[in-house]
Tab-separated table of C-alpha atoms in Angstrom:
chain	number	residue	atom	x	y	z
A	6	MET	CA	4.131	39.428	17.202
A	7	HIS	CA	5.164	37.825	13.932
A	8	LEU	CA	2.415	35.250	14.384
A	9	ARG	CA	-0.318	37.830	14.911
A	10	LEU	CA	0.773	39.746	11.826
A	11	ALA	CA	0.900	36.604	9.718
A	12	SER	CA	-2.834	36.061	9.979
A	13	HIS	CA	-3.550	39.477	8.451
A	14	PHE	CA	-0.852	39.864	5.781
A	15	GLY	CA	-1.087	38.716	2.184
A	16	ARG	CA	0.407	35.568	0.700
A	17	HIS	CA	3.878	37.057	0.041
A	18	SER	CA	4.277	38.482	3.550
A	19	ARG	CA	2.824	35.365	5.170
A	20	ASN	CA	5.266	33.163	3.264
A	21	PHE	CA	8.138	35.413	4.353
A	22	LEU	CA	7.114	35.142	7.987
A	23	THR	CA	6.648	31.385	7.740
A	24	HIS	CA	10.138	31.110	6.246
A	25	HIS	CA	11.459	33.265	9.093
A	26	LEU	CA	9.809	31.032	11.691
A	27	LEU	CA	11.201	27.892	10.066
A	28	THR	CA	14.657	29.462	9.962
A	29	VAL	CA	14.498	30.329	13.655
A	30	VAL	CA	13.439	26.848	14.726
A	31	SER	CA	16.001	25.270	12.384
A	32	GLN	CA	18.736	27.340	14.016
A	33	HIS	CA	17.425	26.296	17.440
A	34	ILE	CA	17.543	22.636	16.425
A	35	ASP	CA	21.053	23.049	15.000
A	36	LEU	CA	22.103	24.401	18.383
A	37	LEU	CA	20.346	21.524	20.078
A	38	GLU	CA	22.471	19.066	18.104
A	39	LYS	CA	25.803	20.918	18.094
A	40	GLU	CA	25.937	23.002	21.283
A	41	ARG	CA	23.867	21.081	23.806
A	42	SER	CA	25.641	22.473	26.862
A	43	ARG	CA	24.809	26.086	25.938
A	44	LEU	CA	21.046	25.730	25.603
A	45	PRO	CA	18.851	27.095	28.436
A	46	ILE	CA	16.983	23.764	28.552
A	47	ILE	CA	18.031	20.284	29.561
A	48	ILE	CA	18.496	18.219	26.414
A	49	MET	CA	17.089	14.732	26.135
A	50	ARG	CA	17.763	12.042	23.542
A	51	LEU	CA	15.688	10.024	21.110
A	52	THR	CA	17.521	6.758	20.438
A	53	GLU	CA	16.618	4.164	17.815
A	54	ILE	CA	16.044	0.779	19.465
A	55	ALA	CA	14.511	-1.260	16.622
A	56	THR	CA	14.182	-1.362	12.844
A	57	LEU	CA	11.368	-3.762	12.004
A	58	PRO	CA	10.471	-5.734	8.856
A	59	GLY	CA	8.335	-3.161	7.137
A	60	HIS	CA	6.026	-2.949	4.153
A	61	GLU	CA	6.677	-3.604	0.466
A	62	ASP	CA	5.682	-0.039	-0.344
A	63	ALA	CA	5.042	3.135	1.661
A	64	ALA	CA	4.042	2.654	5.309
A	65	TRP	CA	1.300	5.063	6.356
A	66	GLY	CA	0.345	4.424	9.963
A	67	VAL	CA	1.512	2.975	13.281
A	68	SER	CA	-0.420	2.369	16.486
A	69	PHE	CA	0.429	0.789	19.849
A	70	ASN	CA	-2.129	-1.507	21.468
A	71	PRO	CA	-3.159	0.188	24.749
A	72	GLN	CA	-3.459	-3.100	26.684
A	73	ARG	CA	-1.237	-5.691	25.023
A	74	ASN	CA	2.406	-5.754	23.948
A	75	LEU	CA	1.552	-5.186	20.293
A	76	LEU	CA	2.472	-2.590	17.677
A	77	ALA	CA	0.551	-2.386	14.399
A	78	SER	CA	1.501	-0.753	11.098
A	79	CYS	CA	-0.270	-0.355	7.753
A	80	GLY	CA	0.712	0.598	4.238
A	81	THR	CA	0.250	0.826	0.516
A	82	ASP	CA	0.735	-2.966	0.198
A	83	ARG	CA	-2.747	-3.336	1.775
A	84	THR	CA	-1.464	-5.327	4.747
A	85	ILE	CA	-1.441	-4.773	8.484
A	86	ARG	CA	1.745	-5.885	10.188
A	87	LEU	CA	1.842	-6.768	13.873
A	88	TYR	CA	4.924	-6.726	16.080
A	89	THR	CA	5.226	-8.045	19.633
A	90	TYR	CA	7.631	-6.814	22.273
A	91	THR	CA	8.996	-7.945	25.627
A	92	THR	CA	9.946	-5.680	28.506
A	93	SER	CA	12.249	-7.887	30.587
A	94	SER	CA	15.327	-5.817	29.708
A	95	GLY	CA	15.832	-2.091	30.127
A	96	SER	CA	14.427	-1.308	26.687
A	97	PRO	CA	11.588	-3.211	25.013
A	98	GLU	CA	12.696	-5.813	22.475
A	99	PHE	CA	10.557	-5.988	19.338
A	100	GLN	CA	10.017	-8.758	16.815
A	101	PHE	CA	7.763	-9.307	13.823
A	102	HIS	CA	4.645	-11.316	14.738
A	103	THR	CA	2.363	-11.649	11.733
A	104	SER	CA	1.085	-9.986	8.593
A	105	VAL	CA	-2.669	-9.671	8.151
A	106	PRO	CA	-3.781	-9.916	4.490
A	107	THR	CA	-6.679	-7.565	4.901
A	108	GLY	CA	-8.533	-7.894	1.638
A	109	HIS	CA	-8.638	-4.118	1.295
A	110	ARG	CA	-8.481	-3.317	-2.396
A	111	ARG	CA	-6.302	-0.227	-2.008
A	112	THR	CA	-3.853	1.465	0.402
A	113	ILE	CA	-4.572	1.237	4.123
A	114	ARG	CA	-4.131	4.842	5.187
A	115	ALA	CA	-4.723	4.708	8.956
A	116	ILE	CA	-5.257	2.341	11.890
A	117	ASP	CA	-6.451	2.758	15.473
A	118	TRP	CA	-6.955	0.424	18.453
A	119	HIS	CA	-10.092	0.231	20.570
A	120	PRO	CA	-9.299	1.327	24.174
A	121	THR	CA	-9.722	-2.281	25.365
A	122	GLY	CA	-7.103	-3.446	22.868
A	123	SER	CA	-9.475	-6.083	21.512
A	124	THR	CA	-10.234	-4.511	18.133
A	125	LEU	CA	-8.169	-2.778	15.461
A	126	ALA	CA	-9.787	-0.447	12.923
A	127	SER	CA	-8.300	0.113	9.458
A	128	ALA	CA	-9.256	2.917	7.061
A	129	SER	CA	-8.550	2.342	3.381
A	130	PHE	CA	-8.455	4.233	0.120
A	131	ASP	CA	-11.054	1.692	-1.062
A	132	SER	CA	-13.534	3.844	0.958
A	133	THR	CA	-14.175	1.243	3.684
A	134	VAL	CA	-13.281	0.833	7.352
A	135	CYS	CA	-12.692	-2.702	8.658
A	136	LEU	CA	-12.681	-3.865	12.289
A	137	TRP	CA	-10.283	-6.706	13.138
A	138	GLU	CA	-10.258	-9.152	16.056
A	139	ASP	CA	-8.154	-12.252	16.825
A	140	GLU	CA	-11.093	-14.420	17.776
A	141	ASP	CA	-9.964	-17.930	16.823
A	142	ALA	CA	-7.752	-20.269	18.842
A	143	GLU	CA	-4.828	-19.864	16.447
A	144	GLY	CA	-4.720	-16.120	16.943
A	145	GLN	CA	-5.665	-15.366	13.356
A	146	TRP	CA	-7.010	-11.877	12.839
A	147	GLU	CA	-10.382	-11.693	11.136
A	148	CYS	CA	-12.439	-8.818	9.789
A	149	VAL	CA	-15.590	-8.908	11.911
A	150	THR	CA	-17.232	-5.776	10.485
A	151	THR	CA	-16.888	-3.644	7.373
A	152	LEU	CA	-18.178	-0.085	7.610
A	153	GLU	CA	-19.326	1.369	4.314
A	154	GLY	CA	-20.703	4.722	3.283
A	155	HIS	CA	-17.852	6.924	2.112
A	156	GLU	CA	-17.779	7.656	-1.603
A	157	ASN	CA	-14.005	8.166	-1.825
A	158	GLU	CA	-10.753	7.376	-0.039
A	159	CYS	CA	-10.879	7.058	3.760
A	160	LYS	CA	-8.070	9.119	5.280
A	161	SER	CA	-8.379	8.541	9.041
A	162	VAL	CA	-10.214	6.522	11.682
A	163	GLY	CA	-10.419	6.755	15.464
A	164	PHE	CA	-12.223	5.308	18.479
A	165	SER	CA	-13.571	7.637	21.164
A	166	SER	CA	-11.847	7.545	24.553
A	167	ASP	CA	-14.484	5.235	26.044
A	168	GLY	CA	-14.720	3.080	22.930
A	169	ALA	CA	-18.424	3.791	22.469
A	170	LEU	CA	-18.020	5.566	19.122
A	171	ILE	CA	-15.833	5.316	16.053
A	172	ALA	CA	-15.322	8.066	13.478
A	173	SER	CA	-13.882	8.078	9.975
A	174	CYS	CA	-13.217	10.794	7.417
A	175	SER	CA	-12.726	10.840	3.695
A	176	ARG	CA	-11.770	12.612	0.529
A	177	ASP	CA	-15.527	12.916	-0.077
A	178	ARG	CA	-15.489	15.733	2.550
A	179	SER	CA	-17.580	13.773	5.027
A	180	VAL	CA	-17.145	12.542	8.592
A	181	TRP	CA	-19.091	9.445	9.643
A	182	VAL	CA	-19.715	8.451	13.263
A	183	TRP	CA	-20.859	4.972	14.303
A	184	GLU	CA	-22.019	3.694	17.683
A	185	VAL	CA	-20.000	0.626	18.666
A	186	GLY	CA	-22.005	-2.427	19.722
A	187	GLU	CA	-23.017	-5.863	18.537
A	188	GLU	CA	-24.324	-4.169	15.421
A	189	LEU	CA	-22.598	-0.903	14.603
A	190	GLU	CA	-25.070	1.867	13.866
A	191	CYS	CA	-24.272	5.060	11.987
A	192	ILE	CA	-25.501	7.928	14.147
A	193	ALA	CA	-24.199	10.906	12.162
A	194	VAL	CA	-22.913	11.895	8.751
A	195	MET	CA	-21.466	15.386	8.506
A	196	MET	CA	-20.778	17.196	5.249
A	197	ASP	CA	-19.573	20.528	6.646
A	198	HIS	CA	-16.141	20.612	5.023
A	199	SER	CA	-15.297	22.321	1.752
A	200	ALA	CA	-12.397	19.969	0.960
A	201	ASP	CA	-11.212	16.453	1.744
A	202	VAL	CA	-10.962	15.640	5.453
A	203	LYS	CA	-7.541	14.298	6.365
A	204	ALA	CA	-7.719	13.425	10.075
A	205	VAL	CA	-10.024	12.931	13.042
A	206	ALA	CA	-9.072	13.138	16.728
A	207	TRP	CA	-11.340	12.393	19.686
A	208	HIS	CA	-11.056	14.395	22.891
A	209	PRO	CA	-9.350	12.262	25.600
A	210	VAL	CA	-12.002	12.990	28.247
A	211	GLU	CA	-15.152	14.388	26.676
A	212	GLU	CA	-16.906	13.001	23.611
A	213	LYS	CA	-15.592	15.688	21.294
A	214	LEU	CA	-14.347	14.998	17.801
A	215	LYS	CA	-11.937	17.162	15.827
A	216	PRO	CA	-11.514	16.574	12.093
A	217	SER	CA	-8.933	18.365	9.961
A	218	ALA	CA	-9.461	19.359	6.360
A	219	ALA	CA	-7.623	20.764	3.405
A	220	LYS	CA	-8.028	24.383	2.368
A	221	LYS	CA	-8.007	26.519	5.461
A	222	GLU	CA	-10.317	24.944	7.988
A	223	ILE	CA	-10.489	22.833	11.135
A	224	PRO	CA	-14.172	22.618	12.064
A	225	THR	CA	-14.924	21.459	15.596
A	226	LEU	CA	-17.375	18.599	15.996
A	227	LEU	CA	-18.906	18.223	19.436
A	228	ALA	CA	-20.851	15.086	20.322
A	229	ASP	CA	-23.322	15.548	23.179
A	230	MET	CA	-23.386	12.231	25.034
A	231	ARG	CA	-25.918	13.174	27.740
A	232	SER	CA	-28.763	11.342	26.024
A	233	GLU	CA	-28.421	7.557	26.248
A	234	VAL	CA	-31.652	7.010	24.331
A	235	GLU	CA	-31.252	8.969	21.142
A	236	ARG	CA	-28.315	10.545	19.358
A	237	ASN	CA	-28.589	12.139	15.972
A	238	GLU	CA	-26.894	14.622	13.708
A	239	ASP	CA	-28.443	17.551	15.573
A	240	GLU	CA	-26.232	16.698	18.551
A	241	LEU	CA	-23.095	17.291	16.498
A	242	GLU	CA	-22.200	20.920	15.964
A	243	VAL	CA	-19.574	22.648	13.865
A	244	PRO	CA	-18.437	25.945	15.452
A	245	PRO	CA	-16.064	28.023	13.323
A	246	LEU	CA	-12.340	27.426	13.689
A	247	GLN	CA	-10.169	28.612	10.820
A	248	GLU	CA	-6.669	27.517	9.822
A	249	PRO	CA	-4.906	29.283	6.907
A	250	GLU	CA	-3.350	26.142	5.402
A	251	THR	CA	-4.021	22.492	4.670
A	252	VAL	CA	-4.112	20.581	7.960
A	253	TRP	CA	-2.590	17.093	7.923
A	254	CYS	CA	-2.800	15.998	11.531
A	255	LEU	CA	-4.346	16.715	14.932
A	256	ALA	CA	-3.638	15.705	18.527
A	257	TRP	CA	-5.230	16.534	21.884
A	258	SER	CA	-3.077	17.145	24.945
A	259	PRO	CA	-3.440	14.457	27.665
A	260	ASP	CA	-5.575	16.756	29.844
A	261	GLY	CA	-7.763	17.757	26.902
A	262	LYS	CA	-7.109	21.471	27.350
A	263	TYR	CA	-5.138	21.958	24.143
A	264	LEU	CA	-5.343	20.846	20.535
A	265	ALA	CA	-2.275	20.740	18.289
A	266	SER	CA	-2.467	20.841	14.493
A	267	GLY	CA	0.195	20.316	11.856
A	268	GLY	CA	0.005	21.961	8.444
A	269	ASP	CA	1.570	21.945	5.017
A	270	GLY	CA	3.555	25.087	5.833
A	271	GLY	CA	5.744	23.149	8.278
A	272	GLY	CA	4.287	24.762	11.387
A	273	ILE	CA	2.607	23.466	14.534
A	274	ARG	CA	-0.309	25.412	15.970
A	275	ILE	CA	-1.671	25.138	19.505
A	276	TRP	CA	-5.354	25.867	20.149
A	277	ARG	CA	-7.243	26.251	23.419
A	278	ARG	CA	-10.908	26.675	24.324
A	279	LYS	CA	-11.917	30.321	24.491
A	280	PRO	CA	-12.778	31.575	27.998
A	281	GLY	CA	-16.499	31.564	28.650
A	282	THR	CA	-17.318	28.886	26.080
A	283	SER	CA	-18.145	25.264	26.840
A	284	GLY	CA	-20.079	22.241	25.637
A	285	LEU	CA	-21.758	22.582	22.265
A	286	SER	CA	-21.007	26.315	22.250
A	287	SER	CA	-17.248	25.771	22.616
A	288	GLU	CA	-14.959	27.876	20.473
A	289	PHE	CA	-11.217	27.492	20.136
A	290	GLU	CA	-8.513	30.077	19.582
A	291	GLU	CA	-4.993	29.754	18.255
A	292	THR	CA	-2.484	30.689	20.959
A	293	LEU	CA	0.815	29.567	19.434
A	294	HIS	CA	2.341	28.953	16.011
A	295	VAL	CA	5.907	27.663	15.762
A	296	GLY	CA	7.876	26.737	12.681
A	297	ALA	CA	8.765	23.074	13.040
A	298	HIS	CA	9.668	21.303	9.798
A	299	ALA	CA	11.045	22.223	6.380
A	300	GLY	CA	8.075	20.529	4.770
A	301	PRO	CA	4.523	19.507	5.697
A	302	VAL	CA	3.891	18.257	9.223
A	303	TYR	CA	2.325	14.839	8.662
A	304	ALA	CA	2.023	13.536	12.222
A	305	ILE	CA	1.960	14.801	15.799
A	306	ASP	CA	1.251	13.029	19.085
A	307	PHE	CA	1.115	14.165	22.714
A	308	LEU	CA	2.393	12.198	25.718
A	309	ALA	CA	1.825	12.833	29.413
A	310	PRO	CA	5.301	13.283	30.942
A	311	THR	CA	6.631	11.029	33.682
A	312	ASP	CA	7.938	12.528	36.930
A	313	ALA	CA	11.497	12.139	35.646
A	314	MET	CA	10.645	14.032	32.468
A	315	LYS	CA	8.973	16.800	34.453
A	316	SER	CA	11.950	17.257	36.748
A	317	ALA	CA	14.414	17.249	33.840
A	318	ALA	CA	12.610	20.044	32.004
A	319	LYS	CA	13.831	23.420	33.221
A	320	ASP	CA	10.401	25.056	33.224
A	321	GLY	CA	8.387	21.966	34.070
A	322	SER	CA	6.353	19.977	31.602
A	323	VAL	CA	2.661	19.889	30.795
A	324	ALA	CA	3.182	17.361	27.998
A	325	LEU	CA	5.626	16.111	25.408
A	326	LEU	CA	4.767	16.520	21.737
A	327	ALA	CA	6.401	14.491	18.975
A	328	SER	CA	6.231	15.737	15.380
A	329	THR	CA	7.442	14.571	11.997
A	330	GLY	CA	6.905	15.247	8.325
A	331	GLY	CA	8.237	15.847	4.868
A	332	ASP	CA	11.742	16.843	5.967
A	333	GLY	CA	12.401	13.414	7.507
A	334	ARG	CA	12.992	14.782	10.999
A	335	ILE	CA	11.448	13.565	14.219
A	336	ILE	CA	11.334	16.287	16.872
A	337	VAL	CA	10.265	15.975	20.502
A	338	TRP	CA	8.999	19.177	22.109
A	339	ASN	CA	8.494	20.018	25.755
A	340	ALA	CA	5.209	21.866	26.282
A	341	SER	CA	5.103	24.115	29.344
A	342	ASN	CA	2.931	26.965	30.594
A	343	GLU	CA	3.960	30.560	30.026
A	344	ASP	CA	5.201	32.175	33.251
A	345	GLU	CA	2.876	35.157	33.117
A	346	ALA	CA	-0.276	33.110	32.611
A	347	GLU	CA	-0.849	31.508	36.028
A	348	CYS	CA	-4.120	33.392	36.463
A	349	GLU	CA	-5.698	31.915	33.337
A	350	ASP	CA	-7.915	28.838	33.543
A	351	VAL	CA	-6.172	27.437	30.472
A	352	PRO	CA	-2.728	29.097	30.283
A	353	ARG	CA	-0.955	29.549	26.982
A	354	LEU	CA	1.613	26.903	26.092
A	355	ARG	CA	5.126	27.334	24.808
A	356	LEU	CA	7.050	24.650	22.918
A	357	GLU	CA	10.785	23.998	23.196
A	358	PRO	CA	12.535	21.307	21.110
A	359	VAL	CA	14.364	18.904	23.436
A	360	ALA	CA	15.332	16.084	21.058
A	361	VAL	CA	15.696	15.757	17.299
A	362	VAL	CA	16.618	13.031	14.828
A	363	ARG	CA	17.527	14.095	11.304
A	364	ASP	CA	16.846	11.697	8.418
A	365	ALA	CA	15.028	9.388	10.794
A	366	HIS	CA	14.188	7.019	7.919
A	367	GLY	CA	16.980	7.952	5.533
A	368	VAL	CA	15.835	10.202	2.701
A	369	SER	CA	12.163	9.258	3.071
A	370	ASP	CA	9.256	11.338	4.287
A	371	VAL	CA	8.063	10.136	7.689
A	372	ASN	CA	4.301	9.627	7.516
A	373	SER	CA	3.252	8.663	11.025
A	374	LEU	CA	4.422	8.424	14.611
A	375	LYS	CA	2.802	7.331	17.868
A	376	TRP	CA	3.853	7.212	21.517
A	377	ASN	CA	3.333	4.000	23.471
A	378	LYS	CA	0.953	5.089	26.241
A	379	LYS	CA	0.808	1.708	27.952
A	380	GLU	CA	1.800	2.005	31.619
A	381	GLY	CA	5.515	1.487	32.086
A	382	GLN	CA	6.297	2.066	28.397
A	383	GLU	CA	6.087	5.849	28.321
A	384	GLY	CA	8.822	7.332	26.181
A	385	VAL	CA	8.735	4.606	23.515
A	386	LEU	CA	7.857	6.016	20.086
A	387	ALA	CA	7.109	4.255	16.781
A	388	SER	CA	7.373	5.770	13.294
A	389	CYS	CA	6.963	4.709	9.672
A	390	ALA	CA	7.951	6.172	6.324
A	391	ASP	CA	7.614	6.263	2.554
A	392	ASP	CA	10.264	3.548	2.143
A	393	GLY	CA	8.016	1.086	4.010
A	394	SER	CA	10.221	0.980	7.094
A	395	VAL	CA	8.946	0.856	10.675
A	396	LYS	CA	11.200	2.018	13.509
A	397	VAL	CA	10.982	2.235	17.278
A	398	TRP	CA	12.669	4.906	19.370
A	399	LYS	CA	13.234	5.499	23.070
A	400	PHE	CA	13.060	8.990	24.526
A	401	GLU	CA	15.581	9.268	27.339
A	402	VAL	CA	16.170	11.957	29.925
């Protein structure tokens, strides 16, 4: 009820309700840490397993290779750092592998692996996106393509689930989409935002792209992939989807039924497709807003739960959601369906915090986190922070 009212009240009332929500979740997390046995959920743990040689300045992004035992990070020092890991013991053992001097002229803000694990994309404040491959016999990483077009800082980059497309967004309020091939071709440039675009997130099954922007909006971009001959900007549509705060991050649930967004008010919102809408006419509605962090939510990431995780969660588990932000906390949430919603095609979700780490990187803001989704490594989480540090965690039932 508070959440419904918040969307209609003025700034003062909305801020009061947001503060109330943050207070409630903070109290819940305090209980989680201090009175574990009394909570009506089974508590799990997030344990630090590695602190890695980080960056000389702020670290902005981390990403696990989906096929190889590699973790990548990027930062203000304009380098990409690669870490390898072995899995012979119970927990993976990480070590620094190499630093890639990228040649980017400014901060590298985001990185993302191609689904095959062969290519790494980096988005920089110098307005370019570079694609990296280790093609030579010595394993040296080389920039094989530089994508240009943005007029200002690139904020995010991402490959589509099948690797056929790559998208980037920028402070110039645009989203660019390229078709991946021997020669990358720009197939769409969208200028539908009224402020800088901070993140892009591809749908895990369909070729749908979600960007997030500052100043109260998350437009939905839908790419129609039915035509193999011709794709153009007309095939990308922007249905209305409003968010009353700056949006820093986005993540799709593993089944693609839900979208999570993190904002500067410290809350996490869950969206689902409206009944009766599909394809290019899809519309999304907010179904949940929980206070999460005492500061902006900078990163969120979903993970499909293992059987052990499902059985440990009292009410079952649709997915796990990790979040972090300006308060330095890392929180893992269990996402489950509401009991009364079995009849709905896409039931509403509820979120319960099941693990929390305070001051995960000391006093620093935590800027990024990512689950390792490689088979057999589920539950391993990487994070990076303003102090340049990169850490790895293990989520344990």
